[in-house]
Short mmCIF file of N, CA and C in Angstrom, two decimals:
data_model
loop_
_atom_site.label_atom_id
_atom_site.label_comp_id
_atom_site.label_asym_id
_atom_site.label_seq_id
_atom_site.Cartn_x
_atom_site.Cartn_y
_atom_site.Cartn_z
N VAL J 399 79.68 148.48 -3.60
CA VAL J 399 80.04 147.50 -4.62
C VAL J 399 80.52 148.25 -5.86
N ASP J 400 81.68 147.90 -6.32
CA ASP J 400 82.23 148.53 -7.51
C ASP J 400 81.72 147.82 -8.75
N ALA J 401 81.36 148.61 -9.75
CA ALA J 401 80.92 148.04 -11.03
C ALA J 401 82.13 147.56 -11.81
N VAL J 402 81.98 146.45 -12.48
CA VAL J 402 83.06 145.90 -13.30
C VAL J 402 82.80 146.32 -14.74
N LYS J 403 83.75 147.05 -15.31
CA LYS J 403 83.61 147.49 -16.70
C LYS J 403 84.28 146.46 -17.60
N PRO J 404 83.58 146.06 -18.68
CA PRO J 404 84.20 145.10 -19.61
C PRO J 404 85.46 145.70 -20.22
N GLU J 405 86.40 144.83 -20.59
CA GLU J 405 87.65 145.29 -21.19
C GLU J 405 87.41 145.94 -22.54
N LYS J 406 86.41 145.49 -23.27
CA LYS J 406 86.09 146.04 -24.58
C LYS J 406 84.65 146.54 -24.56
N ASP J 407 84.40 147.57 -25.37
CA ASP J 407 83.02 148.03 -25.52
C ASP J 407 82.20 146.93 -26.17
N VAL J 408 80.95 146.85 -25.79
CA VAL J 408 80.03 145.87 -26.37
C VAL J 408 79.08 146.62 -27.29
N TYR J 409 78.91 146.12 -28.49
CA TYR J 409 78.04 146.77 -29.46
C TYR J 409 76.93 145.82 -29.87
N TYR J 410 75.74 146.40 -30.04
CA TYR J 410 74.59 145.64 -30.50
C TYR J 410 74.08 146.27 -31.78
N GLN J 411 73.57 145.43 -32.65
CA GLN J 411 72.99 145.93 -33.90
C GLN J 411 71.48 145.81 -33.81
N LEU J 412 70.83 146.93 -34.00
CA LEU J 412 69.37 146.97 -33.98
C LEU J 412 68.91 147.21 -35.41
N LEU J 413 68.29 146.21 -36.01
CA LEU J 413 67.80 146.32 -37.38
C LEU J 413 66.33 146.70 -37.33
N ILE J 414 66.01 147.81 -37.97
CA ILE J 414 64.64 148.33 -37.96
C ILE J 414 64.09 148.24 -39.37
N TYR J 415 62.98 147.55 -39.52
CA TYR J 415 62.35 147.37 -40.83
C TYR J 415 60.91 147.89 -40.80
N ALA J 416 60.42 148.26 -41.95
CA ALA J 416 59.01 148.63 -42.10
C ALA J 416 58.40 147.76 -43.19
N GLU J 417 57.25 147.18 -42.88
CA GLU J 417 56.50 146.48 -43.91
C GLU J 417 55.82 147.53 -44.80
N ALA J 418 55.21 147.08 -45.88
CA ALA J 418 54.51 147.98 -46.79
C ALA J 418 53.48 148.81 -46.02
N GLY J 419 53.42 150.11 -46.35
CA GLY J 419 52.43 150.97 -45.73
C GLY J 419 53.00 152.04 -44.83
N GLY J 420 54.33 152.11 -44.73
CA GLY J 420 54.91 153.13 -43.87
C GLY J 420 56.41 153.11 -43.86
N SER J 421 56.99 153.95 -42.99
CA SER J 421 58.44 154.03 -42.89
C SER J 421 58.85 154.17 -41.43
N VAL J 422 60.15 153.90 -41.16
CA VAL J 422 60.72 154.00 -39.81
C VAL J 422 62.13 154.56 -39.89
N ASN J 423 62.75 154.80 -38.69
CA ASN J 423 64.14 155.23 -38.65
C ASN J 423 65.06 154.08 -39.06
N GLN J 424 66.35 154.37 -39.22
CA GLN J 424 67.32 153.44 -39.80
C GLN J 424 67.94 152.51 -38.77
N THR J 425 68.70 151.51 -39.27
CA THR J 425 69.48 150.60 -38.44
C THR J 425 70.44 151.39 -37.55
N THR J 426 70.57 150.98 -36.28
CA THR J 426 71.36 151.73 -35.33
C THR J 426 72.24 150.79 -34.51
N ALA J 427 73.46 151.21 -34.20
CA ALA J 427 74.33 150.47 -33.28
C ALA J 427 74.36 151.20 -31.95
N ILE J 428 74.20 150.46 -30.86
CA ILE J 428 74.15 151.05 -29.52
C ILE J 428 75.32 150.47 -28.72
N SER J 429 76.04 151.31 -28.00
CA SER J 429 77.19 150.87 -27.21
C SER J 429 76.77 150.48 -25.80
N ASP J 430 77.37 149.44 -25.29
CA ASP J 430 77.24 148.97 -23.91
C ASP J 430 75.87 148.41 -23.52
N GLY J 431 74.89 148.45 -24.40
CA GLY J 431 73.59 147.87 -24.08
C GLY J 431 72.84 148.60 -22.99
N THR J 432 73.24 149.81 -22.66
CA THR J 432 72.58 150.55 -21.59
C THR J 432 71.69 151.66 -22.12
N ASP J 433 71.66 151.80 -23.42
CA ASP J 433 70.94 152.89 -24.02
C ASP J 433 69.55 152.49 -24.50
N GLU J 434 68.71 153.50 -24.65
CA GLU J 434 67.41 153.32 -25.29
C GLU J 434 67.43 154.08 -26.60
N ILE J 435 66.67 153.59 -27.54
CA ILE J 435 66.54 154.29 -28.81
C ILE J 435 65.06 154.57 -29.02
N LEU J 436 64.78 155.74 -29.55
CA LEU J 436 63.40 156.11 -29.86
C LEU J 436 63.10 155.64 -31.27
N LEU J 437 62.14 154.74 -31.39
CA LEU J 437 61.67 154.25 -32.68
C LEU J 437 60.42 155.03 -33.05
N VAL J 438 60.38 155.52 -34.28
CA VAL J 438 59.23 156.30 -34.75
C VAL J 438 58.74 155.73 -36.06
N ALA J 439 57.47 155.37 -36.10
CA ALA J 439 56.85 154.83 -37.31
C ALA J 439 55.95 155.89 -37.93
N THR J 440 55.99 155.99 -39.25
CA THR J 440 55.16 156.96 -39.97
C THR J 440 54.34 156.23 -41.01
N PRO J 441 53.02 156.11 -40.81
CA PRO J 441 52.18 155.44 -41.80
C PRO J 441 52.04 156.27 -43.08
N ASP J 442 51.96 155.58 -44.21
CA ASP J 442 51.66 156.23 -45.48
C ASP J 442 50.17 156.58 -45.52
N ASP J 443 49.78 157.43 -46.47
CA ASP J 443 48.37 157.74 -46.66
C ASP J 443 47.59 156.45 -46.90
N GLY J 444 46.47 156.31 -46.22
CA GLY J 444 45.63 155.13 -46.39
C GLY J 444 46.01 153.96 -45.49
N TYR J 445 47.03 154.14 -44.63
CA TYR J 445 47.48 153.09 -43.71
C TYR J 445 47.47 153.60 -42.28
N VAL J 446 47.39 152.68 -41.32
CA VAL J 446 47.54 152.99 -39.90
C VAL J 446 48.61 152.06 -39.33
N PHE J 447 49.26 152.53 -38.29
CA PHE J 447 50.30 151.74 -37.64
C PHE J 447 49.66 150.63 -36.83
N ASP J 448 50.17 149.40 -36.99
CA ASP J 448 49.64 148.25 -36.25
C ASP J 448 50.48 147.95 -35.01
N GLY J 449 51.82 148.08 -35.11
CA GLY J 449 52.66 147.82 -33.95
C GLY J 449 54.09 147.51 -34.31
N TRP J 450 54.92 147.48 -33.26
CA TRP J 450 56.33 147.06 -33.37
C TRP J 450 56.39 145.59 -33.01
N TYR J 451 57.10 144.81 -33.82
CA TYR J 451 57.16 143.36 -33.64
C TYR J 451 58.60 142.87 -33.63
N ILE J 452 58.85 141.86 -32.78
CA ILE J 452 60.05 141.04 -32.87
C ILE J 452 59.53 139.66 -33.24
N GLY J 453 59.83 139.24 -34.46
CA GLY J 453 59.21 138.02 -34.98
C GLY J 453 57.72 138.24 -35.09
N GLU J 454 56.94 137.36 -34.51
CA GLU J 454 55.48 137.49 -34.52
C GLU J 454 54.94 138.10 -33.22
N THR J 455 55.84 138.48 -32.32
CA THR J 455 55.44 139.02 -31.02
C THR J 455 55.39 140.54 -31.06
N LYS J 456 54.20 141.09 -30.76
CA LYS J 456 54.05 142.55 -30.69
C LYS J 456 54.66 143.04 -29.39
N ILE J 457 55.59 144.02 -29.50
CA ILE J 457 56.23 144.56 -28.31
C ILE J 457 55.71 145.94 -27.95
N SER J 458 55.01 146.59 -28.88
CA SER J 458 54.40 147.90 -28.58
C SER J 458 53.41 148.26 -29.67
N SER J 459 52.38 149.00 -29.27
CA SER J 459 51.41 149.55 -30.22
C SER J 459 51.61 151.05 -30.41
N ASP J 460 52.59 151.61 -29.72
CA ASP J 460 52.83 153.05 -29.77
C ASP J 460 53.62 153.44 -31.01
N VAL J 461 53.19 154.49 -31.70
CA VAL J 461 53.91 154.98 -32.88
C VAL J 461 55.32 155.39 -32.49
N GLU J 462 55.48 156.06 -31.35
CA GLU J 462 56.79 156.40 -30.81
C GLU J 462 57.05 155.47 -29.63
N PHE J 463 58.16 154.76 -29.69
CA PHE J 463 58.44 153.70 -28.71
C PHE J 463 59.90 153.75 -28.31
N ASN J 464 60.17 153.89 -27.01
CA ASN J 464 61.54 153.81 -26.48
C ASN J 464 61.88 152.35 -26.24
N TYR J 465 62.88 151.86 -26.96
CA TYR J 465 63.29 150.46 -26.84
C TYR J 465 64.62 150.39 -26.12
N ALA J 466 64.68 149.66 -25.00
CA ALA J 466 65.92 149.46 -24.26
C ALA J 466 66.72 148.35 -24.94
N VAL J 467 67.88 148.70 -25.42
CA VAL J 467 68.70 147.76 -26.18
C VAL J 467 69.57 146.95 -25.22
N ILE J 468 69.34 145.63 -25.20
CA ILE J 468 70.14 144.74 -24.37
C ILE J 468 70.81 143.63 -25.18
N LYS J 469 70.43 143.53 -26.46
CA LYS J 469 71.05 142.57 -27.36
C LYS J 469 70.73 142.98 -28.79
N SER J 470 71.42 142.36 -29.74
CA SER J 470 71.11 142.61 -31.15
C SER J 470 69.72 142.08 -31.44
N GLU J 471 68.98 142.82 -32.26
CA GLU J 471 67.57 142.46 -32.49
C GLU J 471 67.11 142.98 -33.84
N LYS J 472 66.12 142.31 -34.40
CA LYS J 472 65.43 142.77 -35.61
C LYS J 472 64.01 143.15 -35.21
N ILE J 473 63.65 144.42 -35.41
CA ILE J 473 62.33 144.91 -35.05
C ILE J 473 61.64 145.38 -36.31
N THR J 474 60.38 144.99 -36.46
CA THR J 474 59.61 145.34 -37.66
C THR J 474 58.40 146.17 -37.28
N ALA J 475 58.21 147.27 -38.01
CA ALA J 475 56.99 148.07 -37.88
C ALA J 475 55.98 147.53 -38.88
N LYS J 476 54.80 147.19 -38.40
CA LYS J 476 53.75 146.67 -39.27
C LYS J 476 52.63 147.69 -39.39
N PHE J 477 52.09 147.77 -40.59
CA PHE J 477 51.01 148.70 -40.91
C PHE J 477 49.86 147.92 -41.53
N ARG J 478 48.67 148.49 -41.45
CA ARG J 478 47.49 147.88 -42.11
C ARG J 478 46.69 148.98 -42.77
N THR J 479 45.88 148.58 -43.73
CA THR J 479 45.07 149.59 -44.42
C THR J 479 44.07 150.20 -43.45
N ALA J 480 43.80 151.48 -43.66
CA ALA J 480 42.89 152.21 -42.77
C ALA J 480 41.45 151.83 -43.02
#
């Protein structure tokens, strides 16, 4: 079976945000939706990482998380006091 390649490249926008208490990597565009991006959260002093969220849904508790990009998405890193 031959794969059908789209006539145009498809791009997705991945918006990465950090709530108060830490930092994350920047907004990234991924081509073709076949890639993964490594998300890394860094808690500030006095905080611990709570998780990666899409809306109110936790998608990972790992500080380093490989996210498979299949559509545009807003992902938020949440932190809590230690």
